[in-house]
């Protein structure tokens, strides 16, 4: 079910009221707030309002805190960061002891994927808009996660031969040759980088479909837990 | 007031019961669980049990989540990480755009100080026990936070001339010349490192006393907030 709070003049409390209704609805097992929210809405307040058992996006601060902390066990992992680790694992790429560079530090991808890689024992550097020479840092990396939202910023010469490159950027660039007038590109210059990387996951087609799968997986887990709780308490 | 749950056989629920009593006591404005807890006690469960308004140590996963997230506003910052930023600030060292290396990733220091430095716009690398060549990474750093618990592991030759070095390690090493038979040293080889560093905060004497001050500051803030709430609700 989709609740639309995008109308002008919609306030924090309007959104939180919708979230509360979904929290109380036992037929709903997962709540996803489509981010980013308009600037006048307090994102932290809205996300904190989601019942932790229904936070299938994994963006509740309590889930992020548990994700960050050693020994912490979040109920749900954020989907795109979870994908990145799944892609590495399914490609047989070990993480432990590797140098990983995450480009970007958003709450949705950059930050949680840095935390997950650290938990998986990589040596993690997070570069961002204030980093003076990202190129020299990326050149050292065995694993690169590009999540800066800057079309094709990462060039072939920045890549250590054999590195694994996961592109999470999704940017629309003008393309008059297309009917739509634009095409989607990632943060990585695929043509150049694919010549040096050992593994590369492109945009579109790489992480995107995986994210949807992970979201459904989290929602299914949530529904199962809900049924378990009902059985435990003898509820129908 | 100190509650002692260190006896053998003390269970999760014993500790949580004590925390609950302190949560309910309106004369108590701050609760500090002395970490690390014995291995059989679930640290996450105990920390999550502390009322967020009394979490003056800042270790509740909700506080850590808000600390990690862009735009997040934790009620309290963990004391030692907060010290490190305060020491840099009072020494006139700017953080934005600097390369910072945090040695160690504990929940108490390494992890939260990495997150704070990232929020302050440093380019942060976290090195730890699985990092294959920490020396080469530390050599690039403008700011080094040593919190690995390894006596004098960081040598003078590892330091970029002029770097700021904050030593958070506190290690007891044998010293027959002392009455006690031991002395406290940090993670940094002070004699060597002080010759190359631009700023150095030693052990003992550097961060330690600051941590106690920050804890009292957080507790005072908590007491003030508690009074504000009482006034707001018209309670005596």
Tab-separated table of C-alpha atoms in Angstrom:
chain	number	residue	atom	x	y	z
A	1	UNK	CA	0.000	0.000	0.000
A	2	UNK	CA	1.348	3.449	-0.862
A	3	UNK	CA	0.585	6.472	1.281
A	4	UNK	CA	1.249	9.745	-0.493
A	5	UNK	CA	2.385	12.615	1.709
A	6	UNK	CA	4.070	14.612	-1.018
A	7	UNK	CA	1.460	17.387	-1.192
A	8	UNK	CA	2.624	20.926	-0.427
A	9	UNK	CA	2.052	21.927	3.187
A	10	UNK	CA	2.293	18.359	4.451
A	11	UNK	CA	3.849	18.558	7.938
A	12	UNK	CA	5.985	16.303	10.167
A	13	UNK	CA	2.892	15.344	12.122
A	14	UNK	CA	0.932	14.423	8.950
A	15	UNK	CA	3.684	11.997	7.952
A	16	UNK	CA	4.091	10.636	11.477
A	17	UNK	CA	0.295	10.100	11.682
A	18	UNK	CA	0.460	7.992	8.493
A	19	UNK	CA	3.412	6.036	9.899
A	20	UNK	CA	1.484	5.471	13.154
A	21	UNK	CA	-1.520	4.100	11.228
A	22	UNK	CA	0.762	1.668	9.406
A	23	UNK	CA	2.477	0.772	12.709
A	24	UNK	CA	-0.921	-0.155	14.159
A	25	UNK	CA	-2.106	-2.119	11.119
A	26	UNK	CA	-1.347	-5.801	11.736
A	27	UNK	CA	-1.651	-6.549	8.003
A	28	UNK	CA	1.402	-4.370	7.324
A	29	UNK	CA	4.745	-6.060	7.991
A	30	UNK	CA	7.127	-3.521	6.506
A	31	UNK	CA	7.185	0.273	6.264
A	32	UNK	CA	9.423	2.035	3.753
A	33	UNK	CA	9.580	5.824	3.818
A	34	UNK	CA	10.674	6.974	0.375
A	35	UNK	CA	13.777	9.123	0.956
A	36	UNK	CA	14.830	11.846	0.588
A	37	UNK	CA	11.898	13.587	2.255
A	38	UNK	CA	11.118	17.218	1.365
A	39	UNK	CA	13.453	19.528	3.298
A	40	UNK	CA	10.781	20.823	5.691
A	41	UNK	CA	10.094	17.316	7.023
A	42	UNK	CA	12.321	16.065	9.868
A	43	UNK	CA	13.715	12.778	8.535
A	44	UNK	CA	15.087	11.561	11.884
A	45	UNK	CA	11.740	12.146	13.609
A	46	UNK	CA	9.839	10.238	10.905
A	47	UNK	CA	12.272	7.305	10.772
A	48	UNK	CA	12.373	7.043	14.572
A	49	UNK	CA	8.569	6.803	14.516
A	50	UNK	CA	8.587	3.531	12.550
A	51	UNK	CA	8.040	0.480	14.763
A	52	UNK	CA	11.401	-1.246	14.884
A	53	UNK	CA	9.781	-4.597	13.930
A	54	UNK	CA	8.506	-3.030	10.675
A	55	UNK	CA	11.677	-1.100	9.758
A	56	UNK	CA	12.457	-3.263	6.703
A	57	UNK	CA	14.592	-0.486	5.228
A	58	UNK	CA	16.848	-0.704	8.307
A	59	UNK	CA	17.071	3.090	8.617
A	60	UNK	CA	15.693	3.475	12.149
A	61	UNK	CA	18.503	5.016	14.260
A	62	UNK	CA	18.249	2.067	16.666
A	63	UNK	CA	18.897	-0.350	13.771
A	64	UNK	CA	21.798	1.808	12.537
A	65	UNK	CA	23.232	1.970	16.085
A	66	UNK	CA	23.103	-1.813	16.402
A	67	UNK	CA	24.613	-2.159	12.928
A	68	UNK	CA	27.488	0.123	13.957
A	69	UNK	CA	28.252	-1.501	17.300
A	70	UNK	CA	30.429	-4.557	17.749
A	71	UNK	CA	28.169	-7.352	18.942
A	72	UNK	CA	25.082	-5.374	17.947
A	73	UNK	CA	22.331	-7.273	16.186
A	74	UNK	CA	20.074	-5.073	14.056
A	75	UNK	CA	16.667	-6.565	13.217
A	76	UNK	CA	17.142	-5.516	9.581
A	77	UNK	CA	20.144	-4.477	7.493
A	78	UNK	CA	19.678	-1.576	5.041
A	79	UNK	CA	19.031	-3.161	1.637
A	80	UNK	CA	21.619	-1.617	-0.696
A	81	UNK	CA	24.548	-2.017	1.751
A	82	UNK	CA	23.410	-5.618	2.338
A	83	UNK	CA	23.421	-6.129	-1.465
A	84	UNK	CA	26.976	-4.904	-1.773
A	85	UNK	CA	28.210	-7.500	0.690
A	86	UNK	CA	26.051	-10.183	-0.928
A	87	UNK	CA	27.504	-9.362	-4.367
A	88	UNK	CA	31.066	-9.574	-3.009
A	89	UNK	CA	30.307	-12.846	-1.251
A	90	UNK	CA	28.646	-14.417	-4.326
A	91	UNK	CA	31.631	-13.364	-6.447
A	92	UNK	CA	33.975	-15.154	-4.040
A	93	UNK	CA	35.702	-11.924	-2.991
A	94	UNK	CA	36.973	-12.066	0.580
A	95	UNK	CA	36.675	-8.853	2.589
A	96	UNK	CA	38.785	-9.541	5.688
A	97	UNK	CA	41.992	-7.499	5.717
A	98	UNK	CA	41.219	-5.849	2.348
A	99	UNK	CA	41.419	-2.116	1.806
A	100	UNK	CA	37.908	-0.856	1.096
A	101	UNK	CA	37.082	2.679	0.038
A	102	UNK	CA	33.502	3.927	0.211
A	103	UNK	CA	32.841	7.034	-1.862
A	104	UNK	CA	29.995	8.933	-0.207
A	105	UNK	CA	28.591	8.936	3.316
A	106	UNK	CA	24.818	9.094	2.905
A	107	UNK	CA	22.571	7.576	5.558
A	108	UNK	CA	21.127	5.271	2.893
A	109	UNK	CA	24.275	3.756	1.382
A	110	UNK	CA	27.689	5.276	2.171
A	111	UNK	CA	27.489	5.260	5.959
A	112	UNK	CA	25.870	1.827	6.505
A	113	UNK	CA	28.036	0.109	3.874
A	114	UNK	CA	31.171	1.534	5.556
A	115	UNK	CA	29.961	0.123	8.869
A	116	UNK	CA	29.161	-3.280	7.347
A	117	UNK	CA	32.564	-3.527	5.646
A	118	UNK	CA	34.267	-2.609	8.921
A	119	UNK	CA	32.308	-5.339	10.718
A	120	UNK	CA	33.453	-7.734	7.962
A	121	UNK	CA	37.056	-6.824	8.915
A	122	UNK	CA	38.005	-4.641	5.947
A	123	UNK	CA	40.207	-1.595	6.531
A	124	UNK	CA	37.703	1.076	5.575
A	125	UNK	CA	38.234	4.645	4.372
A	126	UNK	CA	35.241	6.871	3.701
A	127	UNK	CA	35.854	9.640	1.173
A	128	UNK	CA	33.386	12.448	0.493
A	129	UNK	CA	32.898	15.971	-0.792
A	130	UNK	CA	35.494	17.396	1.648
A	131	UNK	CA	38.227	14.889	0.722
A	132	UNK	CA	40.989	16.785	-1.009
A	133	UNK	CA	42.460	14.016	-3.192
A	134	UNK	CA	39.982	11.116	-3.496
A	135	UNK	CA	41.846	9.728	-6.509
A	136	UNK	CA	45.006	8.851	-4.530
A	137	UNK	CA	42.958	7.071	-1.858
A	138	UNK	CA	40.783	5.134	-4.328
A	139	UNK	CA	43.940	3.997	-6.153
A	140	UNK	CA	44.948	1.969	-3.078
A	141	UNK	CA	41.612	0.164	-2.755
A	142	UNK	CA	40.920	-3.541	-3.272
A	143	UNK	CA	37.182	-2.888	-2.953
A	144	UNK	CA	35.457	0.323	-4.078
A	145	UNK	CA	31.841	1.190	-3.353
A	146	UNK	CA	30.816	4.248	-5.348
A	147	UNK	CA	27.819	6.013	-3.820
A	148	UNK	CA	28.455	9.716	-4.292
A	149	UNK	CA	25.738	10.593	-6.817
A	150	UNK	CA	28.312	12.131	-9.204
A	151	UNK	CA	27.908	10.861	-12.793
A	152	UNK	CA	30.991	8.921	-13.967
A	153	UNK	CA	33.342	10.649	-11.506
A	154	UNK	CA	35.483	7.542	-10.995
A	155	UNK	CA	37.880	7.132	-13.896
A	156	UNK	CA	39.826	4.137	-15.166
A	157	UNK	CA	43.177	5.520	-14.027
A	158	UNK	CA	41.891	5.675	-10.427
A	159	UNK	CA	41.510	1.882	-10.220
A	160	UNK	CA	44.066	-0.583	-8.884
A	161	UNK	CA	44.195	-3.409	-11.444
A	162	UNK	CA	42.021	-6.293	-10.273
A	163	UNK	CA	39.959	-4.290	-7.767
A	164	UNK	CA	36.264	-5.013	-7.188
A	165	UNK	CA	34.086	-2.014	-8.071
A	166	UNK	CA	30.441	-1.763	-7.033
A	167	UNK	CA	28.623	1.194	-8.542
A	168	UNK	CA	25.623	2.362	-6.530
A	169	UNK	CA	25.215	5.778	-8.161
A	170	UNK	CA	22.104	6.377	-10.238
A	171	UNK	CA	22.322	9.610	-12.217
A	172	UNK	CA	20.213	10.820	-15.113
A	173	UNK	CA	22.308	12.517	-17.821
A	174	UNK	CA	21.032	14.205	-20.986
A	175	UNK	CA	20.930	11.950	-24.041
A	176	UNK	CA	19.117	13.405	-27.069
A	177	UNK	CA	19.479	10.054	-28.887
A	178	UNK	CA	16.960	8.523	-26.460
A	179	UNK	CA	13.200	8.948	-26.628
A	180	UNK	CA	13.172	10.024	-22.990
A	181	UNK	CA	15.964	12.559	-23.586
A	182	UNK	CA	18.138	11.057	-20.840
A	183	UNK	CA	19.902	7.887	-19.792
A	184	UNK	CA	20.963	6.497	-16.424
A	185	UNK	CA	24.650	6.281	-15.553
A	186	UNK	CA	26.496	5.381	-12.380
A	187	UNK	CA	29.271	7.128	-10.446
A	188	UNK	CA	31.804	5.003	-12.331
A	189	UNK	CA	33.017	5.521	-15.885
A	190	UNK	CA	32.127	1.959	-16.888
A	191	UNK	CA	33.962	1.901	-20.229
A	192	UNK	CA	37.295	2.912	-18.709
A	193	UNK	CA	36.995	1.201	-15.334
A	194	UNK	CA	35.889	-2.165	-16.727
A	195	UNK	CA	39.286	-2.435	-18.462
A	196	UNK	CA	41.194	-2.372	-15.148
A	197	UNK	CA	38.797	-3.748	-12.534
A	198	UNK	CA	38.722	-7.435	-11.637
A	199	UNK	CA	34.993	-7.237	-10.942
A	200	UNK	CA	32.521	-4.518	-11.819
A	201	UNK	CA	28.812	-4.222	-11.122
A	202	UNK	CA	27.320	-1.670	-13.531
A	203	UNK	CA	24.468	0.837	-13.486
A	204	UNK	CA	21.801	0.008	-14.485
A	205	UNK	CA	21.635	-3.725	-13.846
A	206	UNK	CA	24.009	-4.292	-10.925
A	207	UNK	CA	22.908	-3.358	-7.434
A	208	UNK	CA	19.430	-2.019	-8.353
A	209	UNK	CA	17.522	-5.288	-8.848
A	210	UNK	CA	19.328	-6.780	-5.827
A	211	UNK	CA	18.030	-3.956	-3.613
A	212	UNK	CA	14.428	-4.810	-4.452
A	213	UNK	CA	15.121	-8.486	-3.695
A	214	UNK	CA	16.691	-7.619	-0.311
A	215	UNK	CA	13.743	-5.410	0.591
A	216	UNK	CA	11.322	-8.247	-0.121
A	217	UNK	CA	13.542	-10.616	1.868
A	218	UNK	CA	13.463	-8.251	4.874
A	219	UNK	CA	9.676	-7.888	4.547
A	220	UNK	CA	9.205	-11.664	4.404
A	221	UNK	CA	11.398	-12.027	7.516
A	222	UNK	CA	9.266	-9.411	9.249
A	223	UNK	CA	6.035	-11.228	8.346
A	224	UNK	CA	7.460	-14.532	9.649
A	225	UNK	CA	8.512	-12.893	12.934
A	226	UNK	CA	5.064	-11.357	13.267
A	227	UNK	CA	3.443	-14.791	12.844
A	228	UNK	CA	5.888	-16.279	15.365
A	229	UNK	CA	4.930	-13.590	17.892
A	230	UNK	CA	1.219	-14.249	17.292
A	231	UNK	CA	1.721	-17.998	17.797
A	232	UNK	CA	3.807	-17.382	20.936
A	233	UNK	CA	1.103	-15.201	22.452
A	234	UNK	CA	-1.698	-17.517	21.312
A	235	UNK	CA	-3.251	-14.878	19.080
A	236	UNK	CA	-5.122	-15.740	15.933
B	1	UNK	CA	25.663	5.699	43.785
B	2	UNK	CA	27.464	2.511	42.748
B	3	UNK	CA	25.587	-0.727	42.182
B	4	UNK	CA	27.848	-3.754	42.191
B	5	UNK	CA	26.786	-6.625	39.946
B	6	UNK	CA	30.204	-8.189	39.625
B	7	UNK	CA	29.478	-11.251	41.758
B	8	UNK	CA	29.791	-14.660	40.113
B	9	UNK	CA	26.473	-15.965	38.858
B	10	UNK	CA	25.029	-12.519	38.289
B	11	UNK	CA	22.740	-12.767	35.256
B	12	UNK	CA	21.514	-10.434	32.501
B	13	UNK	CA	18.244	-9.997	34.342
B	14	UNK	CA	19.993	-9.105	37.640
B	15	UNK	CA	21.869	-6.294	35.889
B	16	UNK	CA	18.798	-5.144	33.951
B	17	UNK	CA	16.791	-5.097	37.212
B	18	UNK	CA	19.384	-2.753	38.744
B	19	UNK	CA	19.301	-0.550	35.639
B	20	UNK	CA	15.484	-0.470	35.811
B	21	UNK	CA	15.612	0.649	39.460
B	22	UNK	CA	17.970	3.488	38.511
B	23	UNK	CA	15.774	4.339	35.504
B	24	UNK	CA	12.794	4.729	37.839
B	25	UNK	CA	14.670	6.758	40.483
B	26	UNK	CA	14.037	10.448	39.795
B	27	UNK	CA	17.072	11.426	41.900
B	28	UNK	CA	19.360	9.684	39.386
B	29	UNK	CA	20.151	11.709	36.270
B	30	UNK	CA	22.870	9.596	34.702
B	31	UNK	CA	23.563	5.859	34.490
B	32	UNK	CA	27.004	4.570	33.609
B	33	UNK	CA	27.482	0.832	33.153
B	34	UNK	CA	31.151	0.069	33.766
B	35	UNK	CA	32.354	-1.709	30.620
B	36	UNK	CA	33.487	-4.251	29.650
B	37	UNK	CA	30.871	-6.451	31.304
B	38	UNK	CA	31.726	-10.066	32.135
B	39	UNK	CA	31.391	-12.214	29.010
B	40	UNK	CA	28.213	-13.998	30.116
B	41	UNK	CA	26.306	-10.691	30.333
B	42	UNK	CA	24.710	-9.390	27.121
B	43	UNK	CA	26.144	-5.882	26.777
B	44	UNK	CA	23.701	-4.747	24.063
B	45	UNK	CA	20.702	-5.870	26.122
B	46	UNK	CA	21.934	-4.016	29.222
B	47	UNK	CA	22.846	-0.796	27.362
B	48	UNK	CA	19.532	-0.802	25.484
B	49	UNK	CA	17.771	-1.026	28.860
B	50	UNK	CA	19.098	2.357	30.019
B	51	UNK	CA	16.537	5.158	29.664
B	52	UNK	CA	17.801	7.255	26.795
B	53	UNK	CA	17.468	10.449	28.909
B	54	UNK	CA	19.921	8.973	31.467
B	55	UNK	CA	22.438	7.523	28.997
B	56	UNK	CA	25.206	9.985	29.935
B	57	UNK	CA	27.839	7.598	28.550
B	58	UNK	CA	26.169	7.863	25.113
B	59	UNK	CA	26.472	4.108	24.509
B	60	UNK	CA	22.762	3.311	23.996
B	61	UNK	CA	22.429	1.972	20.413
B	62	UNK	CA	19.837	4.687	19.707
B	63	UNK	CA	22.382	7.373	20.687
B	64	UNK	CA	25.090	5.675	18.594
B	65	UNK	CA	22.683	5.427	15.628
B	66	UNK	CA	21.872	9.139	15.866
B	67	UNK	CA	25.575	9.920	16.226
B	68	UNK	CA	26.300	7.928	13.059
B	69	UNK	CA	23.530	9.385	10.905
B	70	UNK	CA	23.802	12.643	8.997
B	71	UNK	CA	21.345	15.059	10.621
B	72	UNK	CA	21.007	12.782	13.653
B	73	UNK	CA	21.048	14.458	17.047
B	74	UNK	CA	22.103	12.165	19.878
B	75	UNK	CA	21.075	13.279	23.365
B	76	UNK	CA	24.608	12.562	24.612
B	77	UNK	CA	27.952	12.058	22.914
B	78	UNK	CA	30.248	9.322	24.274
B	79	UNK	CA	32.729	11.050	26.589
B	80	UNK	CA	36.176	10.003	25.327
B	81	UNK	CA	35.354	10.573	21.630
B	82	UNK	CA	33.868	13.964	22.595
B	83	UNK	CA	37.149	14.745	24.450
B	84	UNK	CA	39.222	13.981	21.387
B	85	UNK	CA	37.316	16.527	19.311
B	86	UNK	CA	37.406	19.033	22.170
B	87	UNK	CA	41.202	18.650	22.488
B	88	UNK	CA	41.644	19.210	18.727
B	89	UNK	CA	39.350	22.214	18.803
B	90	UNK	CA	41.070	23.801	21.837
B	91	UNK	CA	44.454	23.276	20.164
B	92	UNK	CA	43.223	25.157	17.095
B	93	UNK	CA	43.508	22.093	14.846
B	94	UNK	CA	40.960	22.127	12.033
B	95	UNK	CA	39.452	18.764	11.093
B	96	UNK	CA	37.642	19.478	7.813
B	97	UNK	CA	39.378	17.841	4.852
B	98	UNK	CA	42.154	16.360	7.025
B	99	UNK	CA	43.180	12.719	6.827
B	100	UNK	CA	42.313	11.089	10.153
B	101	UNK	CA	43.290	7.573	11.128
B	102	UNK	CA	41.618	5.892	14.080
B	103	UNK	CA	43.499	2.878	15.427
B	104	UNK	CA	40.957	0.543	16.990
B	105	UNK	CA	37.213	0.109	16.528
B	106	UNK	CA	35.824	-0.469	20.021
B	107	UNK	CA	32.265	0.568	20.834
B	108	UNK	CA	33.645	2.862	23.539
B	109	UNK	CA	36.252	4.856	21.618
B	110	UNK	CA	37.354	3.731	18.144
B	111	UNK	CA	33.933	3.427	16.512
B	112	UNK	CA	32.282	6.588	17.901
B	113	UNK	CA	35.385	8.747	17.400
B	114	UNK	CA	35.557	7.579	13.738
B	115	UNK	CA	31.909	8.597	13.326
B	116	UNK	CA	32.457	11.986	14.998
B	117	UNK	CA	35.508	12.770	12.849
B	118	UNK	CA	33.552	11.827	9.724
B	119	UNK	CA	30.735	14.161	10.784
B	120	UNK	CA	33.381	16.870	11.265
B	121	UNK	CA	34.335	16.329	7.588
B	122	UNK	CA	37.649	14.503	8.013
B	123	UNK	CA	38.537	11.709	5.587
B	124	UNK	CA	38.542	8.823	8.044
B	125	UNK	CA	40.268	5.456	7.903
B	126	UNK	CA	39.732	2.942	10.683
B	127	UNK	CA	42.572	0.447	11.148
B	128	UNK	CA	42.350	-2.560	13.427
B	129	UNK	CA	43.683	-6.021	14.225
B	130	UNK	CA	42.924	-7.311	10.684
B	131	UNK	CA	44.707	-4.415	8.908
B	132	UNK	CA	47.758	-5.827	7.177
B	133	UNK	CA	50.016	-2.754	7.132
B	134	UNK	CA	48.772	-0.158	9.653
B	135	UNK	CA	52.113	1.659	9.560
B	136	UNK	CA	51.745	2.773	5.916
B	137	UNK	CA	48.223	4.088	6.563
B	138	UNK	CA	49.132	5.915	9.782
B	139	UNK	CA	52.075	7.581	7.981
B	140	UNK	CA	49.603	9.462	5.772
B	141	UNK	CA	47.530	10.830	8.669
B	142	UNK	CA	47.215	14.441	9.801
B	143	UNK	CA	45.270	13.313	12.871
B	144	UNK	CA	45.832	10.015	14.678
B	145	UNK	CA	43.613	8.659	17.435
B	146	UNK	CA	45.270	5.649	19.076
B	147	UNK	CA	42.740	3.428	20.839
B	148	UNK	CA	43.910	-0.112	20.247
B	149	UNK	CA	44.959	-1.143	23.748
B	150	UNK	CA	48.434	-2.158	22.525
B	151	UNK	CA	51.227	-0.711	24.668
B	152	UNK	CA	53.465	1.680	22.684
B	153	UNK	CA	52.621	0.063	19.323
B	154	UNK	CA	52.797	3.369	17.428
B	155	UNK	CA	56.408	4.272	16.752
B	156	UNK	CA	58.039	7.574	15.881
B	157	UNK	CA	58.810	6.531	12.305
B	158	UNK	CA	55.051	5.967	11.697
B	159	UNK	CA	54.242	9.656	12.199
B	160	UNK	CA	53.970	12.303	9.496
B	161	UNK	CA	55.922	15.308	10.809
B	162	UNK	CA	53.524	17.823	12.368
B	163	UNK	CA	50.613	15.394	12.838
B	164	UNK	CA	48.294	15.617	15.848
B	165	UNK	CA	48.405	12.450	17.952
B	166	UNK	CA	45.831	11.679	20.638
B	167	UNK	CA	46.662	8.654	22.726
B	168	UNK	CA	43.642	6.987	24.302
B	169	UNK	CA	45.287	3.667	25.202
B	170	UNK	CA	45.736	2.844	28.869
B	171	UNK	CA	47.954	-0.185	29.380
B	172	UNK	CA	49.684	-1.432	32.525
B	173	UNK	CA	53.230	-2.646	31.869
B	174	UNK	CA	55.630	-4.236	34.368
B	175	UNK	CA	57.978	-1.786	36.060
B	176	UNK	CA	59.975	-3.216	38.989
B	177	UNK	CA	61.300	0.279	39.777
B	178	UNK	CA	57.817	1.310	40.945
B	179	UNK	CA	56.279	0.428	44.288
B	180	UNK	CA	53.212	-0.910	42.509
B	181	UNK	CA	55.360	-3.032	40.159
B	182	UNK	CA	53.753	-1.476	37.060
B	183	UNK	CA	53.262	1.793	35.223
B	184	UNK	CA	50.632	3.037	32.807
B	185	UNK	CA	51.579	3.631	29.180
B	186	UNK	CA	49.536	4.507	26.127
B	187	UNK	CA	49.369	2.984	22.640
B	188	UNK	CA	51.933	5.543	21.480
B	189	UNK	CA	55.674	5.438	22.063
B	190	UNK	CA	55.698	8.921	23.587
B	191	UNK	CA	59.470	9.440	23.590
B	192	UNK	CA	59.836	8.741	19.877
B	193	UNK	CA	56.517	10.154	18.645
B	194	UNK	CA	56.811	13.455	20.520
B	195	UNK	CA	59.891	14.259	18.401
B	196	UNK	CA	57.869	14.194	15.142
B	197	UNK	CA	54.304	15.073	16.087
B	198	UNK	CA	53.045	18.649	15.993
B	199	UNK	CA	50.714	17.965	18.918
B	200	UNK	CA	50.672	15.007	21.295
B	201	UNK	CA	48.352	14.222	24.192
B	202	UNK	CA	50.071	11.684	26.457
B	203	UNK	CA	48.990	8.857	28.750
B	204	UNK	CA	48.540	9.431	31.599
B	205	UNK	CA	47.443	13.067	31.728
B	206	UNK	CA	45.908	13.703	28.308
B	207	UNK	CA	42.458	12.376	27.531
B	208	UNK	CA	41.823	10.696	30.923
B	209	UNK	CA	40.965	13.740	33.064
B	210	UNK	CA	38.970	15.216	30.144
B	211	UNK	CA	36.773	12.101	30.036
B	212	UNK	CA	35.713	12.565	33.659
B	213	UNK	CA	34.932	16.239	32.942
B	214	UNK	CA	32.802	15.323	29.888
B	215	UNK	CA	30.906	12.706	31.886
B	216	UNK	CA	30.054	15.277	34.542
B	217	UNK	CA	29.041	17.746	31.823
B	218	UNK	CA	26.674	15.181	30.281
B	219	UNK	CA	25.242	14.374	33.721
B	220	UNK	CA	24.679	18.065	34.480
B	221	UNK	CA	22.923	18.468	31.100
B	222	UNK	CA	20.752	15.483	31.947
B	223	UNK	CA	19.795	16.962	35.341
B	224	UNK	CA	18.923	20.308	33.712
B	225	UNK	CA	16.738	18.576	31.092
B	226	UNK	CA	15.030	16.598	33.845
B	227	UNK	CA	14.220	19.851	35.717
B	228	UNK	CA	12.980	21.436	32.474
B	229	UNK	CA	10.642	18.469	31.916
B	230	UNK	CA	9.360	18.709	35.511
B	231	UNK	CA	8.681	22.454	35.078
B	232	UNK	CA	6.999	21.838	31.733
B	233	UNK	CA	4.698	19.229	33.190
B	234	UNK	CA	4.078	21.263	36.360
B	235	UNK	CA	5.650	18.634	38.596
B	236	UNK	CA	7.405	19.542	41.814
